[in-house]
Every structure is written in C-alpha cells, then in structure tokens.
XYZ file of C-alpha atoms in Angstrom:
553
model
C -101.428 -60.221 6.635
C -100.495 -60.992 3.010
C -102.502 -62.860 0.423
C -100.175 -65.859 0.772
C -100.615 -66.000 4.536
C -104.386 -65.869 4.102
C -104.250 -68.938 1.896
C -102.041 -70.731 4.403
C -104.436 -69.776 7.190
C -107.273 -71.362 5.198
C -105.259 -74.515 4.538
C -104.199 -74.786 8.183
C -107.729 -74.435 9.491
C -109.115 -76.818 6.859
C -106.318 -79.392 7.051
C -108.259 -82.139 8.864
C -111.516 -81.723 6.854
C -109.605 -81.732 3.554
C -107.607 -84.845 4.503
C -110.768 -86.714 5.490
C -112.581 -85.564 2.347
C -109.722 -86.630 0.093
C -109.405 -90.018 1.777
C -113.152 -90.550 1.534
C -112.839 -90.057 -2.233
C -109.495 -91.754 -2.804
C -110.274 -95.177 -1.304
C -113.499 -95.742 -3.319
C -111.742 -94.662 -6.509
C -108.934 -97.161 -5.927
C -111.366 -99.922 -5.013
C -113.503 -99.329 -8.118
C -110.442 -99.677 -10.335
C -109.547 -102.996 -8.615
C -112.980 -104.616 -8.307
C -114.076 -106.171 -11.639
C -117.453 -105.698 -13.247
C -119.152 -107.807 -15.941
C -119.228 -106.835 -19.602
C -121.862 -107.634 -22.272
C -120.201 -110.956 -23.115
C -119.785 -111.982 -19.474
C -116.100 -111.158 -19.412
C -114.669 -109.264 -16.398
C -114.303 -105.514 -17.050
C -112.198 -103.090 -14.981
C -113.044 -99.391 -14.716
C -110.442 -96.884 -15.771
C -109.149 -94.391 -13.208
C -111.155 -91.578 -14.858
C -114.379 -93.614 -14.887
C -113.874 -94.483 -11.226
C -113.325 -90.816 -10.338
C -116.404 -89.852 -12.347
C -118.629 -92.386 -10.575
C -117.345 -91.460 -7.111
C -117.799 -87.760 -7.938
C -121.494 -87.960 -8.752
C -122.141 -90.538 -6.038
C -120.458 -88.479 -3.304
C -122.536 -85.416 -4.210
C -125.741 -87.557 -4.196
C -126.486 -86.721 -7.842
C -126.401 -90.297 -9.156
C -126.299 -90.691 -12.955
C -126.578 -94.492 -12.904
C -124.281 -97.443 -13.412
C -121.910 -96.831 -16.337
C -120.539 -97.991 -18.693
C -122.065 -101.367 -17.687
C -124.356 -102.486 -14.912
C -122.329 -102.924 -11.743
C -121.506 -106.247 -10.230
C -122.394 -106.840 -6.606
C -118.828 -106.177 -5.431
C -118.881 -102.834 -7.297
C -122.215 -101.947 -5.711
C -120.708 -102.693 -2.291
C -117.966 -100.154 -3.097
C -120.582 -97.590 -4.175
C -122.410 -98.088 -0.862
C -119.124 -97.546 0.930
C -118.625 -94.390 -1.114
C -122.016 -92.997 -0.069
C -121.549 -93.670 3.631
C -117.977 -92.339 3.628
C -118.190 -89.233 1.434
C -121.527 -87.744 2.500
C -120.427 -87.339 6.171
C -117.032 -86.127 4.944
C -118.695 -83.418 2.838
C -120.937 -82.391 5.732
C -117.880 -82.125 7.980
C -115.954 -80.123 5.358
C -118.818 -77.712 4.622
C -119.422 -77.211 8.322
C -115.754 -76.396 8.819
C -115.856 -73.872 5.958
C -118.916 -72.156 7.449
C -117.244 -72.039 10.860
C -114.070 -70.622 9.276
C -116.016 -67.878 7.497
C -117.453 -66.865 10.853
C -114.044 -66.801 12.504
C -112.899 -63.238 13.192
C -109.237 -63.881 12.373
C -110.008 -65.239 8.928
C -112.595 -62.594 8.002
C -110.221 -59.884 9.186
C -107.496 -61.319 6.942
C -109.823 -61.341 3.935
C -110.903 -57.738 4.578
C -107.283 -56.662 5.012
C -106.317 -58.217 1.681
C -109.245 -56.529 -0.073
C -108.265 -53.234 1.589
C -104.645 -53.655 0.525
C -105.655 -54.265 -3.086
C -107.824 -51.132 -3.128
C -104.976 -49.038 -1.775
C -102.531 -50.532 -4.268
C -104.785 -49.652 -7.208
C -105.522 -46.049 -6.202
C -102.933 -44.683 -8.604
C -103.004 -41.110 -7.242
C -101.826 -39.085 -4.245
C -103.603 -39.941 -1.020
C -103.816 -39.126 2.681
C -103.997 -41.634 5.534
C -106.395 -40.488 8.265
C -106.012 -42.412 11.525
C -109.225 -42.252 13.508
C -112.727 -41.569 12.216
C -113.379 -39.241 15.138
C -115.533 -36.121 14.952
C -112.424 -34.178 13.981
C -111.487 -36.841 11.433
C -114.930 -36.685 9.822
C -114.786 -32.897 9.506
C -111.319 -33.133 7.955
C -112.427 -35.830 5.506
C -115.457 -33.772 4.466
C -113.244 -30.779 3.631
C -110.580 -32.745 1.771
C -113.086 -34.845 -0.149
C -114.809 -31.731 -1.521
C -111.535 -30.476 -2.995
C -110.977 -33.783 -4.816
C -107.239 -33.153 -4.695
C -106.271 -36.200 -2.657
C -107.811 -39.611 -2.137
C -108.382 -40.594 1.486
C -107.667 -43.792 3.429
C -109.105 -44.306 6.916
C -107.985 -46.581 9.778
C -109.961 -47.039 12.993
C -110.282 -49.846 15.549
C -114.020 -49.275 15.964
C -116.178 -51.293 13.570
C -119.096 -48.965 14.332
C -117.121 -45.944 13.149
C -115.967 -47.633 9.956
C -119.543 -48.701 9.232
C -120.635 -45.098 9.838
C -117.977 -43.945 7.368
C -119.138 -46.397 4.729
C -122.749 -45.338 5.210
C -121.790 -41.776 4.241
C -121.400 -42.905 0.598
C -118.446 -40.654 -0.171
C -117.558 -40.121 -3.831
C -114.962 -41.156 -4.724
C -115.222 -44.030 -2.276
C -112.882 -44.112 0.721
C -110.941 -47.320 1.455
C -111.266 -48.025 5.186
C -110.220 -50.825 7.509
C -111.039 -51.833 11.073
C -107.565 -52.112 12.567
C -105.088 -50.655 15.050
C -103.369 -47.761 13.293
C -100.361 -48.041 15.603
C -99.446 -51.481 14.171
C -96.649 -51.490 11.618
C -98.323 -54.084 9.371
C -101.508 -52.020 9.276
C -99.623 -48.888 8.253
C -97.797 -50.818 5.540
C -101.074 -52.242 4.262
C -102.418 -48.685 4.142
C -99.723 -47.736 1.637
C -97.570 -45.599 3.913
C -94.442 -46.592 1.959
C -95.985 -45.645 -1.383
C -94.697 -42.518 -3.174
C -98.349 -41.532 -3.577
C -98.781 -41.272 0.207
C -98.355 -37.555 0.952
C -99.801 -37.076 4.438
C -100.611 -39.074 7.543
C -103.039 -37.433 9.962
C -103.685 -38.828 13.440
C -106.413 -37.008 15.378
C -107.094 -39.338 18.290
C -107.743 -37.769 21.706
C -105.074 -40.110 23.106
C -101.678 -38.400 22.938
C -99.815 -41.647 23.552
C -101.579 -43.334 20.646
C -100.842 -40.404 18.341
C -97.188 -40.630 19.372
C -97.003 -44.393 18.668
C -98.532 -43.929 15.231
C -96.251 -40.999 14.399
C -93.087 -42.848 15.451
C -93.871 -45.841 13.260
C -94.943 -43.651 10.358
C -91.697 -41.671 10.492
C -89.609 -44.856 10.522
C -91.528 -46.360 7.598
C -91.435 -43.199 5.472
C -88.885 -40.516 6.292
C -90.290 -38.148 3.630
C -93.920 -38.405 4.731
C -95.632 -35.277 6.061
C -97.147 -36.168 9.457
C -99.887 -34.176 11.196
C -100.687 -35.164 14.789
C -102.964 -33.878 17.515
C -101.682 -33.195 21.028
C -103.407 -32.080 24.198
C -100.520 -32.038 26.655
C -97.220 -30.162 26.655
C -95.048 -33.274 26.901
C -96.994 -34.884 24.070
C -96.306 -31.951 21.767
C -92.613 -31.986 22.656
C -92.343 -35.711 21.973
C -94.082 -35.341 18.614
C -91.716 -32.524 17.654
C -88.689 -34.604 18.656
C -89.585 -37.454 16.292
C -90.069 -35.098 13.367
C -93.836 -34.556 13.163
C -94.327 -31.796 10.603
C -97.380 -30.158 12.144
C -98.693 -30.503 15.701
C -102.324 -29.550 16.290
C -102.703 -28.080 19.764
C -106.340 -26.996 20.099
C -105.710 -25.375 23.491
C -102.998 -23.113 22.096
C -105.184 -22.261 19.101
C -108.069 -21.213 21.378
C -105.685 -19.155 23.523
C -104.329 -17.513 20.367
C -107.851 -16.635 19.220
C -108.634 -15.037 22.578
C -105.322 -13.187 22.450
C -106.124 -11.845 18.976
C -109.647 -10.858 20.070
C -108.241 -8.936 23.033
C -105.775 -7.170 20.749
C -108.253 -6.339 17.978
C -111.596 -7.786 16.818
C -110.405 -7.262 13.242
C -107.340 -9.435 13.767
C -109.521 -12.070 15.427
C -111.910 -11.906 12.488
C -109.110 -12.508 9.973
C -107.951 -15.528 11.976
C -111.500 -16.893 12.207
C -111.950 -16.436 8.462
C -108.883 -18.433 7.440
C -110.149 -21.190 9.760
C -113.582 -21.404 8.174
C -115.536 -18.321 9.319
C -116.554 -15.146 7.511
C -115.268 -11.591 7.438
C -118.117 -9.913 9.277
C -117.071 -8.453 12.617
C -119.948 -9.175 14.987
C -120.637 -8.062 18.519
C -119.373 -11.367 19.889
C -115.954 -10.729 18.296
C -115.378 -7.785 20.644
C -114.311 -9.091 24.041
C -115.363 -6.934 27.008
C -113.031 -4.935 29.218
C -113.070 -5.865 32.875
C -112.626 -8.803 35.204
C -112.583 -12.345 33.797
C -113.435 -15.571 35.596
C -111.607 -18.621 34.214
C -113.220 -21.973 35.016
C -110.683 -24.444 33.710
C -107.945 -26.700 34.932
C -104.737 -28.319 33.767
C -102.854 -27.167 30.737
C -105.799 -25.386 29.145
C -106.351 -23.286 32.267
C -102.663 -22.366 32.457
C -102.618 -21.446 28.763
C -105.586 -19.115 29.288
C -103.917 -17.565 32.330
C -100.777 -16.796 30.312
C -102.865 -15.187 27.581
C -104.747 -12.981 30.040
C -101.510 -12.058 31.819
C -99.918 -11.022 28.527
C -102.873 -8.737 27.833
C -102.926 -7.377 31.398
C -106.452 -8.636 32.084
C -107.633 -8.994 35.689
C -109.000 -12.469 36.318
C -109.980 -15.022 38.944
C -108.886 -18.585 38.270
C -111.091 -21.441 39.458
C -110.224 -25.120 39.285
C -113.924 -25.796 39.086
C -113.805 -29.535 39.828
C -111.609 -29.136 42.895
C -113.273 -26.014 44.236
C -116.834 -27.275 43.867
C -115.960 -30.509 45.690
C -114.459 -28.584 48.598
C -117.222 -25.956 48.936
C -120.198 -26.440 51.206
C -122.394 -23.584 49.979
C -124.594 -23.472 46.882
C -123.304 -22.967 43.346
C -124.583 -19.410 43.333
C -122.774 -18.569 46.588
C -119.633 -20.109 45.152
C -119.710 -17.873 42.065
C -120.704 -14.811 44.069
C -117.611 -15.293 46.225
C -115.545 -15.513 43.020
C -116.875 -12.082 41.973
C -119.400 -13.052 39.323
C -121.560 -9.963 39.916
C -118.841 -7.528 38.839
C -117.165 -9.788 36.257
C -117.307 -8.866 32.570
C -116.585 -12.325 31.142
C -116.636 -15.957 32.202
C -114.712 -18.715 30.432
C -116.156 -22.217 30.907
C -113.253 -24.405 29.846
C -113.499 -27.758 31.604
C -113.317 -31.098 29.807
C -116.948 -31.865 30.676
C -119.651 -30.186 28.577
C -122.289 -30.754 31.264
C -120.185 -28.805 33.764
C -119.580 -26.062 31.202
C -123.331 -25.802 30.603
C -123.918 -25.557 34.349
C -121.257 -22.842 34.704
C -122.801 -20.672 31.997
C -126.369 -21.198 33.230
C -125.419 -20.300 36.815
C -123.349 -17.294 35.737
C -126.145 -15.957 33.532
C -128.716 -16.376 36.315
C -126.585 -14.118 38.531
C -125.250 -11.733 35.903
C -127.391 -11.791 32.718
C -125.082 -9.350 30.930
C -121.903 -11.373 31.433
C -119.963 -12.343 28.282
C -119.696 -16.152 28.066
C -116.908 -18.081 26.326
C -117.249 -21.875 26.250
C -115.014 -24.779 25.384
C -117.099 -27.480 23.697
C -115.711 -30.995 23.855
C -118.468 -32.856 21.976
C -120.041 -31.666 18.731
C -123.438 -33.015 19.818
C -123.720 -30.358 22.526
C -123.604 -27.359 20.193
C -127.373 -26.857 20.125
C -127.502 -26.767 23.922
C -124.862 -24.051 24.114
C -126.675 -22.103 21.402
C -129.885 -22.212 23.441
C -128.004 -20.572 26.299
C -126.995 -17.795 23.873
C -123.309 -18.297 24.547
C -121.323 -15.439 23.016
C -118.390 -17.486 21.758
C -118.040 -21.249 21.402
C -114.718 -22.958 20.750
C -115.253 -26.509 19.492
C -112.090 -28.568 19.946
C -112.747 -31.090 17.165
C -113.705 -28.393 14.683
C -110.593 -26.363 15.499
C -108.351 -29.426 15.128
C -109.931 -30.467 11.813
C -109.706 -27.008 10.218
C -106.137 -26.519 11.410
C -105.142 -29.849 9.840
C -107.013 -29.012 6.644
C -105.255 -25.667 6.313
C -101.869 -27.304 6.685
C -102.700 -29.811 3.946
C -104.508 -27.599 1.468
C -103.276 -24.051 2.127
C -100.262 -23.944 4.468
C -99.572 -20.322 3.539
C -102.455 -19.291 5.813
C -100.170 -19.849 8.799
C -97.558 -17.458 7.405
C -100.259 -14.955 6.488
C -101.685 -14.886 10.015
C -98.222 -14.833 11.578
C -97.130 -11.868 9.456
C -100.309 -9.837 9.697
C -100.455 -10.283 13.482
C -97.198 -8.308 13.643
C -98.890 -5.272 12.085
C -100.911 -2.521 13.769
C -104.667 -2.175 14.201
C -104.957 0.113 11.179
C -103.435 -2.613 9.013
C -105.952 -5.146 10.329
C -108.849 -2.849 9.439
C -107.459 -1.991 5.997
C -106.892 -5.644 5.149
C -110.373 -6.669 6.185
C -111.959 -3.766 4.275
C -109.857 -4.538 1.199
C -111.073 -8.129 1.071
C -114.731 -7.370 1.816
C -114.929 -4.458 -0.636
C -113.125 -6.142 -3.522
C -114.457 -9.673 -3.018
C -117.182 -10.236 -0.370
C -117.642 -11.110 3.292
C -117.178 -14.827 2.730
C -114.634 -15.235 -0.072
C -113.078 -18.497 -1.148
C -109.556 -18.926 0.230
C -107.118 -20.765 -2.029
C -103.446 -21.449 -2.485
C -101.902 -22.158 -5.880
C -98.410 -22.611 -7.266
C -97.095 -21.176 -10.510
C -96.093 -24.406 -12.186
C -97.135 -26.456 -15.196
C -99.722 -28.377 -13.160
C -101.677 -25.368 -11.885
C -100.743 -22.397 -14.123
C -99.402 -23.960 -17.285
C -99.352 -20.957 -19.605
C -98.110 -18.481 -16.994
C -95.273 -20.737 -15.845
C -94.088 -21.082 -19.450
C -94.396 -17.371 -20.126
C -92.350 -16.419 -17.049
C -89.339 -18.294 -18.432
C -89.137 -15.680 -21.227
C -90.749 -12.485 -19.923
C -92.032 -10.799 -16.782
C -95.581 -10.401 -15.517
C -96.904 -8.342 -12.614
C -99.843 -9.151 -10.381
C -101.681 -6.090 -11.663
C -101.485 -7.271 -15.280
C -103.481 -10.387 -14.383
C -105.998 -8.876 -11.980
C -106.604 -5.226 -12.924
C -109.036 -5.015 -15.804
C -107.412 -7.937 -17.681
C -109.901 -7.909 -20.587
C -110.019 -4.087 -20.909
C -113.709 -4.072 -20.040
C -113.386 -1.827 -17.000
C -113.795 -4.685 -14.522
C -111.065 -5.959 -12.200
C -111.046 -9.570 -11.118
C -112.555 -9.976 -7.648
C -109.313 -11.353 -6.256
C -107.053 -10.162 -3.448
C -103.546 -11.602 -3.207
C -102.984 -12.121 0.516
C -99.467 -13.462 0.315
C -96.746 -14.471 -2.093
C -94.102 -17.038 -1.150
C -90.962 -17.276 -3.287
C -89.227 -20.559 -4.028
C -86.481 -19.579 -1.540
C -89.033 -19.271 1.286
C -89.363 -15.470 1.353
C -92.936 -14.368 2.147
C -94.468 -11.126 0.882
C -97.563 -9.999 2.777
C -100.254 -8.358 0.613
C -97.987 -7.782 -2.431
C -98.573 -4.713 -4.594
C -99.916 -4.795 -8.142
C -96.396 -3.958 -9.365
C -94.905 -7.082 -7.772
C -93.309 -9.331 -10.376
C -94.304 -12.972 -10.409
C -91.704 -15.732 -10.642
C -91.834 -19.426 -11.575
C -92.689 -21.685 -8.585
C -94.192 -18.829 -6.577
C -96.960 -19.866 -4.194
C -99.951 -17.524 -4.118
C -102.550 -17.247 -1.368
C -105.615 -15.339 -2.469
C -109.225 -14.581 -1.648
C -111.645 -14.745 -4.544
C -115.176 -15.255 -5.745
C -115.818 -18.450 -7.702
C -116.481 -16.683 -11.057
C -113.273 -14.648 -10.774
C -111.331 -17.753 -9.812
C -112.566 -19.547 -12.955
C -111.599 -16.550 -15.091
C -108.156 -16.384 -13.477
C -107.560 -20.091 -14.063
C -108.563 -19.670 -17.711
C -106.058 -16.836 -18.117
C -103.075 -18.552 -16.506
C -103.642 -21.905 -18.243
C -104.289 -20.858 -21.876
C -101.664 -19.293 -24.113
C -103.874 -17.016 -26.169
C -105.925 -15.787 -23.213
C -102.730 -14.903 -21.332
C -101.216 -13.207 -24.370
C -104.275 -11.005 -24.850
C -104.395 -10.084 -21.143
C -100.723 -9.038 -21.178
C -100.505 -7.362 -24.616
C -104.056 -6.267 -25.305
C -104.104 -7.845 -28.777
C -104.874 -11.280 -30.118
C -101.849 -13.478 -30.749
C -101.337 -14.647 -34.326
C -102.234 -18.294 -34.555
C -99.166 -19.293 -36.525
C -96.723 -17.497 -34.203
C -95.765 -18.777 -30.785
C -97.607 -16.366 -28.497
C -94.754 -15.943 -26.035
C -92.093 -14.855 -28.523
C -91.528 -11.129 -28.756
C-alpha cells in the first residue's frame, strides 16, 4: 500500500466525522458574521470572517478567551451557545473515530508498511531479502550480519517472530515487516526491483510457499539471485524450472555427508569444515563397518538407502511410524527382530524429534556400543540428544542456513568440495594436513576477488606485470615467515577452477580466490594487496621511490 493510498484510507474512514466537524464549525462562523453586535457608540457592528473563525475556534475547544472585540449582543451569545453544543460533541465524535482508526489493523498495517518501505528505499547499499524468520533464517542472518557485507531485510507473517527479531537489537538495524512474503506488493515494498537487491532467500518449511515466493521474485527481477529451500523431489524440480539459482535440499546434504564419511573421514571432515565445523578428525567422524538400521520414511529414507547402496552397506530399512503401529510386541522386541543386537549403526531420521529420541534410547538400551546418527528437526532438542551421547547429529535448520550462507558469501566452497571429492584418500589426508599445519585446526574460510574493490593495488599491478601466489604468501617481508594462508582454489574469469594451485601459479585480474587463513595473516595479506608501496616491496624486495609510480619498470 502506497503513501497516497494510506492518506485516502484515512480520509475514507474519517469522512463522516470530518464532515460533521466542519459543519459544526462552518454554521456558527457564518451566523456570527450575519448577526450584529453593538459597538461603543451603540451602532451595530458585524464581525469579520476571521474574527468569527477565531471566536468559534477557541469556543469549540472550550478554551474561551472572552467576548471580543466588543461585548456580545444577546443574539451573538445565542450563536456562541449553539457553537458550544454543536462543536463539542462533534470533536468528541471525531477524536473517538481517530482513536478507533488507530486501533484498526488495516490502517496500522498500512502505516507500518509505509515506514518499512521508506527504510528500504533509504538503505543505499546492497541488501538481501530473507523470507521467514525461522530457526534457519535466524542462523543465516547471524552469519551475514557479522560479515557486514550486505544489509538484511526480513519478511514474516508472524508478528511474534518479527518482534523476536527486533528484540535481538542487530547492528546495523534490520528492516522487518509482518506480511505475506508471497504477495507481489509485499515483495515490491521490500525493494526486490532495486538494483541494490542482490539475493532473495526463502527458507520456509513449506515447499509450496517457497515456490510461490520464488516465482513472483523471478518475474519481478530476472537478474536476482534466488535461494530456496526444498524438502521434496517435485519441489526441487519446480524451483529449478523457474530459474532458482540455488536449491537447499537438507536431505541430500545429509546423505552426501554420510556418503563422504563412508568413503573417508578426512573427506567428511573437509566438508564439515567448509560448512562451519573444524578440521579435527574425531572418533565420531569414522563411521563403523557393519549392518545399519535406517529408521526413516519418505524421501529422506529413500535418499539414505541410495547412499548406503552406493557404498555397498548392508542395512535394514524401517518405516518406523508404520511398523510400530502394526506391531503388537514391545519396542525392544521390535528392534530385536530388526537385528539391533548385531547392528553397527542406527540412523534415527524421522520428522519427529520425540520419536528419534525414543529410537536412540531404545537402541542404546539393547546395544550400548551401537553408533547413533540422528536427524534433528528442532534446534531446541539439541541438549536432549547430547545427553544421550549421540555420535552424530544432523540439524536440518543449521544445515540449510550454512548452505545458504556459503552460496552467498563464498560460493567457491561448492566447487572446492566437488573437485576434491574426485581425488583419492591420500589427497584428502594431504589437504587436511596442509591446512592444519600451515594455518590451524579452525581457520577462517574466505573468498575474495582480485578487483579494485577488494585488492586495489594488486588488480592495478596485474595490468602491467605478473605475480605468482608464492610471491605474496612465501616470506613476503623477507623475515623468514610465510603468511599462514592456504589457497584452496582459484577460479578464473572464464569459469576454470584450479584446485589447490601451486606457488608458481600466476594470478590474473578478476580471479576469485578461496583460502584458509588466520586473522593476523589475513590482515597482512589485505594490507599487501591494497597498498602500492607494500605490494612493490613484497614483489621486488626494495622500497619504491616515492616520486616514481611503483608499478613502472
């Protein structure tokens, strides 16, 4: 709803009170100009239009300044009495109507929408629209807000969720509105047509709602990058058909993690790291060899079955809801019949956390050594699963949020994982050891582009001369210390991707670099690539003369 329509809504709702109020003022004013008073010399005196308005104004508001400019005649006093009895009720009626209007949901919603629209219009920098302040949405917002690279706009139908967002006191503040994100007017008000709008993320659990939002967003802005969550196969296909740039399928991501863990704990560890973990291979990263029991249903259960089949793992599949309703024996007998005593691993993957808790508790009571993998649907249940000492927990909202964040902030991580997964186990081990030995077990993961916005000096230098990765990272200040940085991938402007490039690899303008680093080394690197004289010294080993352009040979 526009500002103009808000004004018209006010005028339409207040039409009757305003008409009555105006008439209650207009008639006394006219009468006062027509009814004569008596001057000092006894001659009849008529009030001017302004004087009449002035007298009615202070009489109607019950202020009462007196009879001016002369004492009133009795006819004039009759008009003043009429003014009092006409205008005071009219004002009460008008004020009551205004109070009622301010309490009307339609009007207050219009006012909030206009205020929201103005805030969006005055952002003046690139922003992301997040549809749904869900658990996944909150995690995504927390990550993006820390980077301070994009502003964030939030849409959600739940007033409780928007109030929860506002209570978080994010800095910079986040414009948010209680509205249906699938409505075209709401998306327009959120700035979806603005050139500053770079991403739209919809993370609702409802696939149909995500599809509706994505369709409208694509129509309104054909260049917008859309990220949408999907939990069913048909939903993902529909999102792909309308041109959604990135589809978050938490089930496929979990299946991929299990697949990587079965192939190599080191590969699984690299995947976990790029999605927010660390680089320490723990006991729980090594999946056991033996029989698996899969307690899941629907698409998630089928996805797990395909993963286990591809890795030639023996398993028993249980549609836990169906099977438990049909059984007549106890839970323990049910799991014993499924082979729990000789099983090496149980996967509790239903859409009900209470059932998943029951599955793990029952399995552990029968086979204390069994390896337990759990799908967690609600973040609030994490402590309960931890108390059961579950070996591996996959939290759907966390997985969805981190996957969306990676696509926004460091999309090269997807190419890195895709390329390194094609290598052998020795490569996985070498890569992990390289990062942990040169950086640490929890390095910062960043992606940067060689351009004038991120590497000003280096981008200018590369137009005239060549620079290798080793020149920037290996003992750049000749003090015997290398920068604690590992280049994980290099993507050329033509789309070619180089996995773990060598120190001799030449850099080119507009290259994208994915690297692991400590914070101090990152600050040093940014100083080098953004300052002429620092870069010149690193490359040539001597100080550049101040009166000579440092990049001329």
